[in-house]
Short mmCIF file of C-alpha atoms in Angstrom, two decimals:
data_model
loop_
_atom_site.label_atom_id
_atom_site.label_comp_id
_atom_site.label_asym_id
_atom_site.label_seq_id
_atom_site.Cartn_x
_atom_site.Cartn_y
_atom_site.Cartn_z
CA UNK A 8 -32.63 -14.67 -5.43
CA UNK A 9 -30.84 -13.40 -2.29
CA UNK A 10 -27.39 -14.52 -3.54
CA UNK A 11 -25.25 -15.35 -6.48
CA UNK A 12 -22.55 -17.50 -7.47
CA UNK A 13 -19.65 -16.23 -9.37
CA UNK A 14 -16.31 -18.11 -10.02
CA UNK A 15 -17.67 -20.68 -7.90
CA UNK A 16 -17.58 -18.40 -4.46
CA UNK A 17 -20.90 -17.86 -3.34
CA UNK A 18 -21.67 -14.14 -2.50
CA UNK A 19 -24.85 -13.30 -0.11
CA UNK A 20 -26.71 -9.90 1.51
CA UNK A 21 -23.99 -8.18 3.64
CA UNK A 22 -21.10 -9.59 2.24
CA UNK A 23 -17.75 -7.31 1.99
CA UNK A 24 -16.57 -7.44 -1.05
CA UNK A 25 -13.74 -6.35 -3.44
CA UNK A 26 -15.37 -4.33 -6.80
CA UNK A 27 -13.28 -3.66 -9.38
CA UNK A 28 -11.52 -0.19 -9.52
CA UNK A 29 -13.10 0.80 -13.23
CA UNK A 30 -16.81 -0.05 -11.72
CA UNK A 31 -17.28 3.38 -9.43
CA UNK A 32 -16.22 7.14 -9.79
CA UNK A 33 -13.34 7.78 -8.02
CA UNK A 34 -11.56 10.89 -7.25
CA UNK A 35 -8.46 11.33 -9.86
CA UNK A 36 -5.55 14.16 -8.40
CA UNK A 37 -4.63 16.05 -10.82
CA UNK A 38 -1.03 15.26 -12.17
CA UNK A 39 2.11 16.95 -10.76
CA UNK A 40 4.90 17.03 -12.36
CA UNK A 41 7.51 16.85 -9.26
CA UNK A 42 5.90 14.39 -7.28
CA UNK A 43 7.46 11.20 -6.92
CA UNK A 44 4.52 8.90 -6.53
CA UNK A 45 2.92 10.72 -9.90
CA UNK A 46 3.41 7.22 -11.82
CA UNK A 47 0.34 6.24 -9.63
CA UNK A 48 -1.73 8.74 -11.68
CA UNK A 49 -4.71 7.06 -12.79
CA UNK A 50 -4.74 3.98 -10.83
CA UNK A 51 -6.71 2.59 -7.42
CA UNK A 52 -6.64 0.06 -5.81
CA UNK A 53 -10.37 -1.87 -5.50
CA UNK A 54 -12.74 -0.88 -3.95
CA UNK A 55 -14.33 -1.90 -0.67
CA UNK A 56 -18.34 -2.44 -0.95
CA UNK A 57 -20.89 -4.69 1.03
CA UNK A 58 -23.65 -5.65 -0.51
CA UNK A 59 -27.21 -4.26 0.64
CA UNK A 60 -29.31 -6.09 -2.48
CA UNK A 61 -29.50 -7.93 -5.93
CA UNK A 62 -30.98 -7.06 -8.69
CA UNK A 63 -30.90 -6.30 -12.47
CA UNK A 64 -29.29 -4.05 -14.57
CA UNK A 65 -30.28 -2.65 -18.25
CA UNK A 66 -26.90 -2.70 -20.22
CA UNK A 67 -27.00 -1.22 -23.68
CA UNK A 68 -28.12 -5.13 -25.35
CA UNK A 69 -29.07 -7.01 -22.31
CA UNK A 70 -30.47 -7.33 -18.73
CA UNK A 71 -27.35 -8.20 -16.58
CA UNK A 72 -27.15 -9.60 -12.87
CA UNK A 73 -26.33 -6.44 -10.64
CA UNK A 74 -26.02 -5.80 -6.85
CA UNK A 75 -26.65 -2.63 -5.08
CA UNK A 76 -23.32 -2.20 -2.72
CA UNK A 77 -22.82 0.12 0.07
CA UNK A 78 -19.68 1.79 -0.61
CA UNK A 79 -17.15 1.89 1.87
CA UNK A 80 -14.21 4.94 1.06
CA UNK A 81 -10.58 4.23 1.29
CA UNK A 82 -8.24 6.97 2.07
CA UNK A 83 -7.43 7.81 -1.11
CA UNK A 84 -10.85 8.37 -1.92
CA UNK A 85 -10.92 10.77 1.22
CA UNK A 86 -7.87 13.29 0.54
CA UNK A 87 -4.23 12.94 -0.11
CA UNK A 88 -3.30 13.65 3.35
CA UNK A 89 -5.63 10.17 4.85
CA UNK A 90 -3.46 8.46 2.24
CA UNK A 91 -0.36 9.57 2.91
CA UNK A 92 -0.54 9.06 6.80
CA UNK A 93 -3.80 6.19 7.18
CA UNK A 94 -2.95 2.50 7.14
CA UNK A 95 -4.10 1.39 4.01
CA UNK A 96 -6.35 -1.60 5.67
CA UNK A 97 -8.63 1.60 7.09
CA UNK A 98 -11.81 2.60 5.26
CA UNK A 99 -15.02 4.87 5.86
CA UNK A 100 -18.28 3.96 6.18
CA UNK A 101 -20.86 5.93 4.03
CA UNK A 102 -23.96 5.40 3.25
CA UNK A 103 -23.63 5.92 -0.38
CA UNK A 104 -25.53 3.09 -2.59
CA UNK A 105 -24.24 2.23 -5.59
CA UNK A 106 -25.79 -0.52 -8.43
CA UNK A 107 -22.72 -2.40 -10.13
CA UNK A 108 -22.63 -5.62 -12.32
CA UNK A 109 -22.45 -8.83 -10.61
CA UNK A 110 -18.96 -9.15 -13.20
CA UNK A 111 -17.52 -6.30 -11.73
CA UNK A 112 -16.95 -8.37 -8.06
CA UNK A 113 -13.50 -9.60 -7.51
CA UNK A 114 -13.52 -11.10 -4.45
CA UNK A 115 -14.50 -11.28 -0.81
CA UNK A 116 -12.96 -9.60 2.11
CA UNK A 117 -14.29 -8.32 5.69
CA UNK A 118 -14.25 -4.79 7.83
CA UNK A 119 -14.39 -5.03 11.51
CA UNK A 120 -14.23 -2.22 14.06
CA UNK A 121 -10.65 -3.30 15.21
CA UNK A 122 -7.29 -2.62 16.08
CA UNK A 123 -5.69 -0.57 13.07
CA UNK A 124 -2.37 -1.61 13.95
CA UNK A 125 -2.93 -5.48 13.20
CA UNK A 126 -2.55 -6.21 9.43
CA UNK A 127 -4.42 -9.16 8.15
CA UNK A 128 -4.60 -10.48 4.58
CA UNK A 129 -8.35 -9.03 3.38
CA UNK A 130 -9.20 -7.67 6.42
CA UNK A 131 -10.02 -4.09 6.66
CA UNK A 132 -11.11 -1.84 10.09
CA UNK A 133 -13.26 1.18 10.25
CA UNK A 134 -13.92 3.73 12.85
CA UNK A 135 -15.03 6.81 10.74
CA UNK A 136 -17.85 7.62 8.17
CA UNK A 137 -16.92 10.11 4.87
CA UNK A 138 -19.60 12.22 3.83
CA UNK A 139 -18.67 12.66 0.43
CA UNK A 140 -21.31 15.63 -0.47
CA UNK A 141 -19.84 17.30 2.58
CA UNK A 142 -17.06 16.37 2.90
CA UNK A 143 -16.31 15.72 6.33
CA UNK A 144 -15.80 12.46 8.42
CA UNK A 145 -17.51 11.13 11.55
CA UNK A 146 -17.55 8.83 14.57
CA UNK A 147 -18.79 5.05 12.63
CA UNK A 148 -21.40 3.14 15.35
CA UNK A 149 -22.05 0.66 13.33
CA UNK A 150 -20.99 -2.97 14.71
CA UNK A 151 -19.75 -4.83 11.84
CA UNK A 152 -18.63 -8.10 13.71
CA UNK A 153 -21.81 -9.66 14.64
CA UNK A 154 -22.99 -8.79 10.49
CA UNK A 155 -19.95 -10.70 8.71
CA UNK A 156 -19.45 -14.61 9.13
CA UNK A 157 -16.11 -14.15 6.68
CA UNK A 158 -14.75 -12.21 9.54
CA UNK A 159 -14.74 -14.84 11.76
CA UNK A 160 -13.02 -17.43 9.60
CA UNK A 161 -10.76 -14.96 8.61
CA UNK A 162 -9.36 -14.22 11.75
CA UNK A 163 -9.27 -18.26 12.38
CA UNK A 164 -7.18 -19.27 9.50
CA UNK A 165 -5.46 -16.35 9.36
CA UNK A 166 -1.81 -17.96 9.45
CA UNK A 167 1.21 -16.48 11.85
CA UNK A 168 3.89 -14.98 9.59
CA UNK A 169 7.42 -15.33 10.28
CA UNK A 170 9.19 -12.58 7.97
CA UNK A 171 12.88 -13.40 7.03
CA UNK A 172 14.31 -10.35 7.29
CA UNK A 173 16.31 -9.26 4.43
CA UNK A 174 19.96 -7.93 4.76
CA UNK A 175 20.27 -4.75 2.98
CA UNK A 176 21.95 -1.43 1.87
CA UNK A 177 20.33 2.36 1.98
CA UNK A 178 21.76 4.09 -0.61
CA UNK A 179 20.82 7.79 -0.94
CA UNK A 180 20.26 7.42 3.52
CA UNK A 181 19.81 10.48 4.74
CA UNK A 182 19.42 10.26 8.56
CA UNK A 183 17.53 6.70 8.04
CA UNK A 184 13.75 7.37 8.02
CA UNK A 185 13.23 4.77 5.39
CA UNK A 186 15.42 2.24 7.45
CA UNK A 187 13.55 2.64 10.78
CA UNK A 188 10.59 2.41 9.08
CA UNK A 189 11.29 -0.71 7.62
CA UNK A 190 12.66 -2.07 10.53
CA UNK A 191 9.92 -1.01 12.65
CA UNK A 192 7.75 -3.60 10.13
CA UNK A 193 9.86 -6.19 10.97
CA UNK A 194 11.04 -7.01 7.49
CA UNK A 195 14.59 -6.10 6.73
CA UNK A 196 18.18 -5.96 8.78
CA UNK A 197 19.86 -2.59 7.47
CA UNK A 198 23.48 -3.59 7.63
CA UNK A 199 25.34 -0.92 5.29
CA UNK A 200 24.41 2.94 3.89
CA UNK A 201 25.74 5.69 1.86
CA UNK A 202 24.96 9.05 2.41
CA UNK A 203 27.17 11.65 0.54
CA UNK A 204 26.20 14.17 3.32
CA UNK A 205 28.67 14.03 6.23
CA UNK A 206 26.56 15.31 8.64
CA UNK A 207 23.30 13.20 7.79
CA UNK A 208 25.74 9.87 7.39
CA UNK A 209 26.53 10.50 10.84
CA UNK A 210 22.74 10.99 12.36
CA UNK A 211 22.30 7.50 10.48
CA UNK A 212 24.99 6.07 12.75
CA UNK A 213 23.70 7.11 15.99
CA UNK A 214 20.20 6.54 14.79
CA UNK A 215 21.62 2.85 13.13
CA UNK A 216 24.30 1.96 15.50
CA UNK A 217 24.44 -1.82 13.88
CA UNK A 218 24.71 -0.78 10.09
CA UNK A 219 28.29 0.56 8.36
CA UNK A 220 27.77 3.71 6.97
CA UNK A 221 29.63 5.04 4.01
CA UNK A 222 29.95 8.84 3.59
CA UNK A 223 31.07 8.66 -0.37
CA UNK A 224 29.93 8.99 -3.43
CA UNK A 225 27.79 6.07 -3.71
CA UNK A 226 29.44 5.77 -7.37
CA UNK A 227 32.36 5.18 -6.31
CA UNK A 228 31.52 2.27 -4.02
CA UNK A 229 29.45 0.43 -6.95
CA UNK A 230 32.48 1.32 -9.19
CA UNK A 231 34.60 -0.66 -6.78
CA UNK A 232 31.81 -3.46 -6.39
CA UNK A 233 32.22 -3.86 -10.37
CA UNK A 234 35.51 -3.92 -10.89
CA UNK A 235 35.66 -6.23 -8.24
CA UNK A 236 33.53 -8.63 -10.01
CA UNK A 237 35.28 -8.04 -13.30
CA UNK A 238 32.05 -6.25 -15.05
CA UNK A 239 33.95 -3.32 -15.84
CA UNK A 240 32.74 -3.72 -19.16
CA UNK A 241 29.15 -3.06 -18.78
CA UNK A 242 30.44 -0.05 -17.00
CA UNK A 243 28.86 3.36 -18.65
CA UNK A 244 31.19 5.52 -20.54
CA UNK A 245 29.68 8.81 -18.61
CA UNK A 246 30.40 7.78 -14.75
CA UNK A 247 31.74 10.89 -13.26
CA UNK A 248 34.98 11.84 -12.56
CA UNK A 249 34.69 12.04 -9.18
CA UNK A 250 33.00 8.88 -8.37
CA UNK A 251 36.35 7.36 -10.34
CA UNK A 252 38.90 9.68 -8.42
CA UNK A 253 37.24 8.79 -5.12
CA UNK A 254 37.06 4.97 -5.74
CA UNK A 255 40.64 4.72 -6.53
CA UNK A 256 41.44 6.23 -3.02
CA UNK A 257 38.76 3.65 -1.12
CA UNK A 258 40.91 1.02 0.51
CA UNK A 259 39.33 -2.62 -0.67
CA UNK A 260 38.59 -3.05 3.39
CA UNK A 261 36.10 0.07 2.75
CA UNK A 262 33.99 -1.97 0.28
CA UNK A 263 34.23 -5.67 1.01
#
C-alpha cells in the first residue's frame, strides 16, 4: 500500500511528518553544570521527517508497519550555536533515510522554502542542507511547495492571532534585553522593573521609557507587596536584613 491510516489521519508518500523524539539518534550535549538551560538535558523536541516509502519492519516477535522517512535536522541537531540563534520553525534538509515504525508518527506538519520570520502553527521553512557525516551545511534547491498539499491548507486556515498583551514586571532587569525581546514578539506590555544595579536600572529607562523602574532590592519591594496584603505570615524567617531595612524606608507611593 502507498499509505496508511493511523489515529484516523491518513498519511501518504511525501508527507511531512512529526516522529517521535525516542524513534531516531539524536545528538545528546554533554551536561554542564553552570548552564542555565541544563534541565533540558536529555530531551528534544520531535522530529521533522517526510516520508519517501512504506514498508515492514522485523521487531523482536512480529512484522510491524514501518515507513522509510527522509530526515529533516533541526538546529539542535546541527550545533548549539544554530539553536541558540535559529528560529526554531527552521530545519535542514539531508538526505539521510531512516526506517521507523508506523507507531512512532505523531502527527502531520509541512516545510516550505519561506519567509523565516513568519511563525505558523506546524509549519516549518528550510533553506539549508546538514551533512551530518561532514558536518557542514549547504544551499537547499529543493522546491518543497509544489510536493506538499498540507502546505497549502495550512497556510489557508491558518487563523490571524490577536495576542493580548500581558502587563508585567522584570525583576532581576538588567538593561532590558529580555523585555525588548518580548516586546518585539508582540506579547507583553513591560510596565514596572527592578534592577539592584543603578547604572543598568537606568539603561532600562532610556531603553523602556514607558515602564517604572525600581533600583532596590527586589526583596524589599515583595516584602512591602506582602505586608500589604496581610501575608506576612507566610513570610520566610531568613529574608535578609537588608531587604527589611530598605523596605521600611520605601514610601507606600514607591510600591503601589
Amino acid at each position: 500500500e502507498d499509505f496508511v491510516i493511523i489515529d484516523g489521519v491518513k498519511y501518504e508518500e511525501n508527507d511531512f511528518v512529526y516522529v517521535d523524539f525516542n524513534a531516531l539518534p539524536w545528538k545528546k550535549e554533554k551536561k554542564n553544570g553552570s548552564w542555565k538551560g541544563n534541565s533540558n538535558y536529555g530531551l528534544h523536541s520531535f522530529h521533522i521527517c517526510q516520508i519517501v516509502n512504506f514498508a515492514d519492519m522485523q521487531s523482536e516477535e512480529e512484522v510491524v508497519e514501518a515507513v522509510e522517512v527522509r530526515r529533516f535536522y533541526r538546529p539542535e541537531d546541527v550545533s548549539a550555536d544554530k539553536a541558540y540563534k535559529t528560529p526554531m520553525w527552521e530545519v535542514f534538509y539531508s538526505e539521510d533515510i531512516e526506517t521507523i515504525s508506523c507507531d512512532s508518527i505523531c502527527g502531520k506538519c509541512t516545510v516550505y522554502n519561506g519567509d523565516k520570520e513568519k511563525f505558523m502553527p506546524d509549519v516549518y521553512f528550510c533553506q539549508f542542507t546538514w551533512n551530518r557525516k561532514s558536518e557542514k551545511l549547504g544551499k537547499c534547491k529543493v522546491n518543497f511547495d509544489k510536493k506538499d498539499n498540507f502546505y497549502a491548507s495550512s497556510i489557508a486556515s491558518a487563523p490571524e492571532v490577536e495576542v493580548e498583551k500581558l502587563a508585567t514586571m522584570d525583576m532581576f532587569a538588567g538593561c532590558g534585553g529580555l523585555t525588548e525581546g518580548m516586546h518585539q514578539a508582540g506579547v507583553v506590555d513591560t510596565r514596572w522593573a527592578i534592577e539592584f544595579d543603578e547604572d543598568a536600572a537606568e539603561a532600562f529607562r532610556l531603553n523602556h521609557a514607558g515602564a517604572v523602574v525600581y533600583s532596590h532590592n527586589c526583596n524589599s519591594l515583595l516584602l512591602n507587596c506582602v505586608r500589604k496584603a496581610g501575608l506576612q505570615e507566610y513570610l520566610s524567617a531568613t529574608i535578609d536584613e537588608e531587604a527589611i531595612n530598605q523596605a521600611d524606608k520605601l514610601s507606600a507611593r514607591e510600591y503601589e
